[in-house]
C-alpha cells in the first residue's frame, strides 16, 4: 500500500495505490519533502526538491539572476557522458564536473552503471535528477531549476546534461526522446548559460538516417532549438567531413550556430586511462570511432575554454 500522497495531504494526489512486494511488505514514511515523482503510480515517491519551500536552497531560486555563462555540455545519449568526462579529466584532473540526468531514459539514476563508476572513480562531483528521474544528489522539478542548482548550488566548472540509459526511437522525424536536447539548449540560453552542443555522429550505424550527423541531431538543430550554441565537430578524413559539411550546409546550420572543428583523437587514451569501456548501440571505440572522436572533440574544446 503506497499511502505517501494521502499522508502528505496533497490536494490533487490524495490517492492510495496498492502493489504487492513479497520481499518488502511495509515501507516506513520518513524524511522531508513533498514533491512527488512517478506521480499517480503505485510506486510514486516523495522527494525533497532543491527548490521547494522546505529546502535549505529555496532562497537560491528566488534570488537567482543569471547562469553567468556557466558551461553546459548538452548530449542526447547516456553513452556520451563517460567519454566526455574522461577526456576532460585526462586533460586536467582538477576540472570539477557535475551531471544532470533528465527523464528521457531511465528514471532511477541507480540504474546507470556509468554514473556509479564515475562517482566511484571520483570523475564527477555530484548529480541532479530532474522531472521524474530520481536518485540524484539533488532533485529538481524541471530543467530550468536543474540548471540553476548546478550553477548556484553545486558550483562546478562544467555541467554535462544527458538522459539516463535508454532512448526512445520510432523511425519518425520527431518521435524520439532525445528531442529534449533542443529545448534544453533553449533553456540554457534563456537563463544566461553557455550551451556546448554534442552532435550524434556515426559512420558505422547501418541505418542511413544516422549516417554522418544523425537525423536526430539534424532535426533538433534545424527545427527544435530556437536559439544558438556551439556545435563541436571532430576533425575527420576529408570524405567523412565532406558528408558532414554537406549536411550542415543543406540545413544552413552555420547561419544559426557556431560550428567548431576540434581534434578528438585522444579519446581512446582518456577512456583507457580511467578504465572506462563504453559502448553505444553495442559498439565500442574500435567499432564506431567517429562517435567517440566527437566526444573527445567536445572534451578537448571545453578544456580549452576553461583554459
mmCIF file of C-alpha atoms in Angstrom, residues 68-231:
data_model
loop_
_atom_site.group_PDB
_atom_site.id
_atom_site.type_symbol
_atom_site.label_atom_id
_atom_site.label_comp_id
_atom_site.label_asym_id
_atom_site.label_seq_id
_atom_site.Cartn_x
_atom_site.Cartn_y
_atom_site.Cartn_z
ATOM 1 C CA UNK A 68 26.686 33.857 -15.967
ATOM 2 C CA UNK A 69 27.939 31.858 -18.965
ATOM 3 C CA UNK A 70 28.373 28.646 -16.949
ATOM 4 C CA UNK A 71 29.286 25.890 -19.408
ATOM 5 C CA UNK A 72 26.667 23.218 -20.037
ATOM 6 C CA UNK A 73 27.535 20.317 -22.350
ATOM 7 C CA UNK A 74 24.271 19.058 -23.854
ATOM 8 C CA UNK A 75 24.209 15.497 -25.160
ATOM 9 C CA UNK A 76 21.402 13.264 -26.339
ATOM 10 C CA UNK A 77 22.580 9.775 -25.318
ATOM 11 C CA UNK A 78 23.697 8.461 -21.930
ATOM 12 C CA UNK A 79 26.729 6.855 -23.599
ATOM 13 C CA UNK A 80 28.066 10.361 -24.284
ATOM 14 C CA UNK A 81 28.597 11.084 -20.592
ATOM 15 C CA UNK A 82 31.605 8.967 -19.602
ATOM 16 C CA UNK A 83 33.808 9.651 -22.664
ATOM 17 C CA UNK A 84 33.367 13.420 -22.322
ATOM 18 C CA UNK A 85 34.141 13.201 -18.602
ATOM 19 C CA UNK A 86 37.213 11.048 -19.327
ATOM 20 C CA UNK A 87 38.516 13.497 -21.916
ATOM 21 C CA UNK A 88 38.123 16.486 -19.609
ATOM 22 C CA UNK A 89 39.816 14.729 -16.695
ATOM 23 C CA UNK A 90 42.559 13.352 -18.944
ATOM 24 C CA UNK A 91 43.438 16.910 -19.946
ATOM 25 C CA UNK A 92 43.024 18.426 -16.477
ATOM 26 C CA UNK A 93 42.219 16.304 -13.437
ATOM 27 C CA UNK A 94 41.245 19.392 -11.442
ATOM 28 C CA UNK A 95 38.194 20.178 -13.571
ATOM 29 C CA UNK A 96 35.058 19.765 -11.433
ATOM 30 C CA UNK A 97 32.247 18.135 -13.378
ATOM 31 C CA UNK A 98 28.601 17.784 -12.353
ATOM 32 C CA UNK A 99 25.892 15.836 -14.157
ATOM 33 C CA UNK A 100 22.207 16.490 -14.778
ATOM 34 C CA UNK A 101 20.191 13.401 -15.717
ATOM 35 C CA UNK A 102 16.893 14.102 -17.456
ATOM 36 C CA UNK A 103 13.903 11.779 -17.526
ATOM 37 C CA UNK A 104 14.224 10.964 -21.232
ATOM 38 C CA UNK A 105 15.594 7.486 -20.490
ATOM 39 C CA UNK A 106 15.923 5.519 -17.278
ATOM 40 C CA UNK A 107 14.162 7.240 -14.392
ATOM 41 C CA UNK A 108 16.233 5.898 -11.459
ATOM 42 C CA UNK A 109 19.807 7.128 -11.644
ATOM 43 C CA UNK A 110 20.766 3.965 -9.758
ATOM 44 C CA UNK A 111 20.162 2.032 -12.989
ATOM 45 C CA UNK A 112 23.208 3.697 -14.535
ATOM 46 C CA UNK A 113 26.377 1.674 -14.004
ATOM 47 C CA UNK A 114 28.184 4.540 -15.739
ATOM 48 C CA UNK A 115 27.220 7.093 -13.093
ATOM 49 C CA UNK A 116 28.130 4.681 -10.303
ATOM 50 C CA UNK A 117 31.569 4.052 -11.813
ATOM 51 C CA UNK A 118 32.215 7.739 -12.494
ATOM 52 C CA UNK A 119 31.409 8.600 -8.884
ATOM 53 C CA UNK A 120 33.469 5.712 -7.512
ATOM 54 C CA UNK A 121 36.443 6.888 -9.560
ATOM 55 C CA UNK A 122 35.755 10.481 -8.446
ATOM 56 C CA UNK A 123 35.471 11.655 -12.041
ATOM 57 C CA UNK A 124 32.209 13.508 -11.441
ATOM 58 C CA UNK A 125 31.340 15.501 -8.358
ATOM 59 C CA UNK A 126 27.558 15.464 -7.936
ATOM 60 C CA UNK A 127 24.389 14.590 -9.813
ATOM 61 C CA UNK A 128 20.991 16.207 -10.281
ATOM 62 C CA UNK A 129 17.903 14.313 -11.411
ATOM 63 C CA UNK A 130 15.113 16.362 -12.979
ATOM 64 C CA UNK A 131 11.499 15.747 -13.940
ATOM 65 C CA UNK A 132 10.521 12.205 -12.966
ATOM 66 C CA UNK A 133 14.121 10.999 -12.894
ATOM 67 C CA UNK A 134 15.162 10.437 -9.295
ATOM 68 C CA UNK A 135 18.036 9.436 -7.055
ATOM 69 C CA UNK A 136 20.492 12.245 -7.740
ATOM 70 C CA UNK A 137 22.422 14.097 -5.072
ATOM 71 C CA UNK A 138 19.885 16.853 -5.720
ATOM 72 C CA UNK A 139 16.327 16.529 -7.014
ATOM 73 C CA UNK A 140 14.773 19.226 -9.203
ATOM 74 C CA UNK A 141 11.369 19.528 -10.815
ATOM 75 C CA UNK A 142 12.472 20.627 -14.287
ATOM 76 C CA UNK A 143 15.435 21.555 -16.461
ATOM 77 C CA UNK A 144 15.357 25.251 -15.517
ATOM 78 C CA UNK A 145 15.702 24.655 -11.795
ATOM 79 C CA UNK A 146 18.180 21.877 -12.549
ATOM 80 C CA UNK A 147 20.378 24.364 -14.400
ATOM 81 C CA UNK A 148 20.153 26.861 -11.560
ATOM 82 C CA UNK A 149 21.012 24.187 -8.999
ATOM 83 C CA UNK A 150 24.034 23.061 -10.998
ATOM 84 C CA UNK A 151 25.480 26.553 -11.166
ATOM 85 C CA UNK A 152 24.395 28.097 -7.865
ATOM 86 C CA UNK A 153 24.478 25.091 -5.521
ATOM 87 C CA UNK A 154 26.952 22.573 -6.930
ATOM 88 C CA UNK A 155 29.299 25.268 -8.298
ATOM 89 C CA UNK A 156 31.427 23.057 -10.577
ATOM 90 C CA UNK A 157 33.424 24.148 -13.613
ATOM 91 C CA UNK A 158 31.199 22.415 -16.145
ATOM 92 C CA UNK A 159 27.885 20.570 -16.151
ATOM 93 C CA UNK A 160 27.039 17.711 -18.512
ATOM 94 C CA UNK A 161 23.399 17.014 -19.376
ATOM 95 C CA UNK A 162 22.075 13.785 -20.897
ATOM 96 C CA UNK A 163 19.173 11.452 -20.350
ATOM 97 C CA UNK A 164 19.702 8.258 -18.386
ATOM 98 C CA UNK A 165 20.336 4.875 -20.040
ATOM 99 C CA UNK A 166 17.975 4.122 -22.879
ATOM 100 C CA UNK A 167 16.459 6.286 -25.606
ATOM 101 C CA UNK A 168 13.092 6.054 -27.308
ATOM 102 C CA UNK A 169 13.155 5.998 -31.106
ATOM 103 C CA UNK A 170 10.347 5.314 -33.577
ATOM 104 C CA UNK A 171 11.851 5.823 -37.072
ATOM 105 C CA UNK A 172 9.845 9.036 -37.365
ATOM 106 C CA UNK A 173 11.135 12.582 -37.617
ATOM 107 C CA UNK A 174 10.010 13.809 -34.203
ATOM 108 C CA UNK A 175 9.333 10.571 -32.330
ATOM 109 C CA UNK A 176 12.442 10.178 -30.188
ATOM 110 C CA UNK A 177 13.113 11.141 -26.599
ATOM 111 C CA UNK A 178 16.440 12.772 -27.489
ATOM 112 C CA UNK A 179 14.455 15.638 -28.981
ATOM 113 C CA UNK A 180 14.733 17.149 -25.494
ATOM 114 C CA UNK A 181 18.209 18.356 -26.468
ATOM 115 C CA UNK A 182 16.555 21.185 -28.404
ATOM 116 C CA UNK A 183 14.612 22.732 -25.562
ATOM 117 C CA UNK A 184 17.483 22.160 -23.141
ATOM 118 C CA UNK A 185 19.659 24.324 -25.404
ATOM 119 C CA UNK A 186 16.948 26.983 -25.308
ATOM 120 C CA UNK A 187 16.632 26.754 -21.516
ATOM 121 C CA UNK A 188 20.364 27.299 -21.083
ATOM 122 C CA UNK A 189 20.287 30.362 -23.307
ATOM 123 C CA UNK A 190 17.167 31.717 -21.612
ATOM 124 C CA UNK A 191 18.895 31.661 -18.234
ATOM 125 C CA UNK A 192 22.198 33.063 -19.487
ATOM 126 C CA UNK A 193 24.309 29.919 -19.709
ATOM 127 C CA UNK A 194 26.593 28.713 -22.460
ATOM 128 C CA UNK A 195 25.438 25.581 -24.331
ATOM 129 C CA UNK A 196 28.036 23.304 -25.913
ATOM 130 C CA UNK A 197 26.090 21.057 -28.267
ATOM 131 C CA UNK A 198 27.126 17.432 -28.765
ATOM 132 C CA UNK A 199 26.048 16.110 -32.174
ATOM 133 C CA UNK A 200 25.358 12.425 -32.630
ATOM 134 C CA UNK A 201 27.812 11.355 -35.338
ATOM 135 C CA UNK A 202 28.467 7.873 -36.714
ATOM 136 C CA UNK A 203 29.558 6.197 -39.922
ATOM 137 C CA UNK A 204 29.022 2.663 -38.635
ATOM 138 C CA UNK A 205 25.282 2.677 -37.960
ATOM 139 C CA UNK A 206 23.561 0.518 -40.579
ATOM 140 C CA UNK A 207 20.589 2.887 -40.667
ATOM 141 C CA UNK A 208 21.172 5.514 -43.334
ATOM 142 C CA UNK A 209 19.282 8.177 -41.343
ATOM 143 C CA UNK A 210 22.009 8.026 -38.700
ATOM 144 C CA UNK A 211 24.943 8.287 -41.125
ATOM 145 C CA UNK A 212 27.200 11.289 -40.548
ATOM 146 C CA UNK A 213 25.243 13.651 -38.338
ATOM 147 C CA UNK A 214 22.240 11.646 -37.163
ATOM 148 C CA UNK A 215 18.802 12.779 -38.283
ATOM 149 C CA UNK A 216 18.082 13.218 -34.567
ATOM 150 C CA UNK A 217 20.692 15.977 -34.275
ATOM 151 C CA UNK A 218 19.767 17.464 -37.637
ATOM 152 C CA UNK A 219 16.096 17.736 -36.636
ATOM 153 C CA UNK A 220 16.941 19.253 -33.264
ATOM 154 C CA UNK A 221 19.311 21.868 -34.663
ATOM 155 C CA UNK A 222 17.241 22.826 -37.699
ATOM 156 C CA UNK A 223 13.732 22.797 -36.214
ATOM 157 C CA UNK A 224 13.500 22.268 -32.453
ATOM 158 C CA UNK A 225 16.097 24.551 -30.903
ATOM 159 C CA UNK A 226 15.156 28.195 -31.391
ATOM 160 C CA UNK A 227 18.400 29.617 -30.025
ATOM 161 C CA UNK A 228 22.097 29.262 -30.790
ATOM 162 C CA UNK A 229 25.124 27.497 -29.361
ATOM 163 C CA UNK A 230 28.455 25.952 -30.262
ATOM 164 C CA UNK A 231 28.306 22.681 -32.195
#
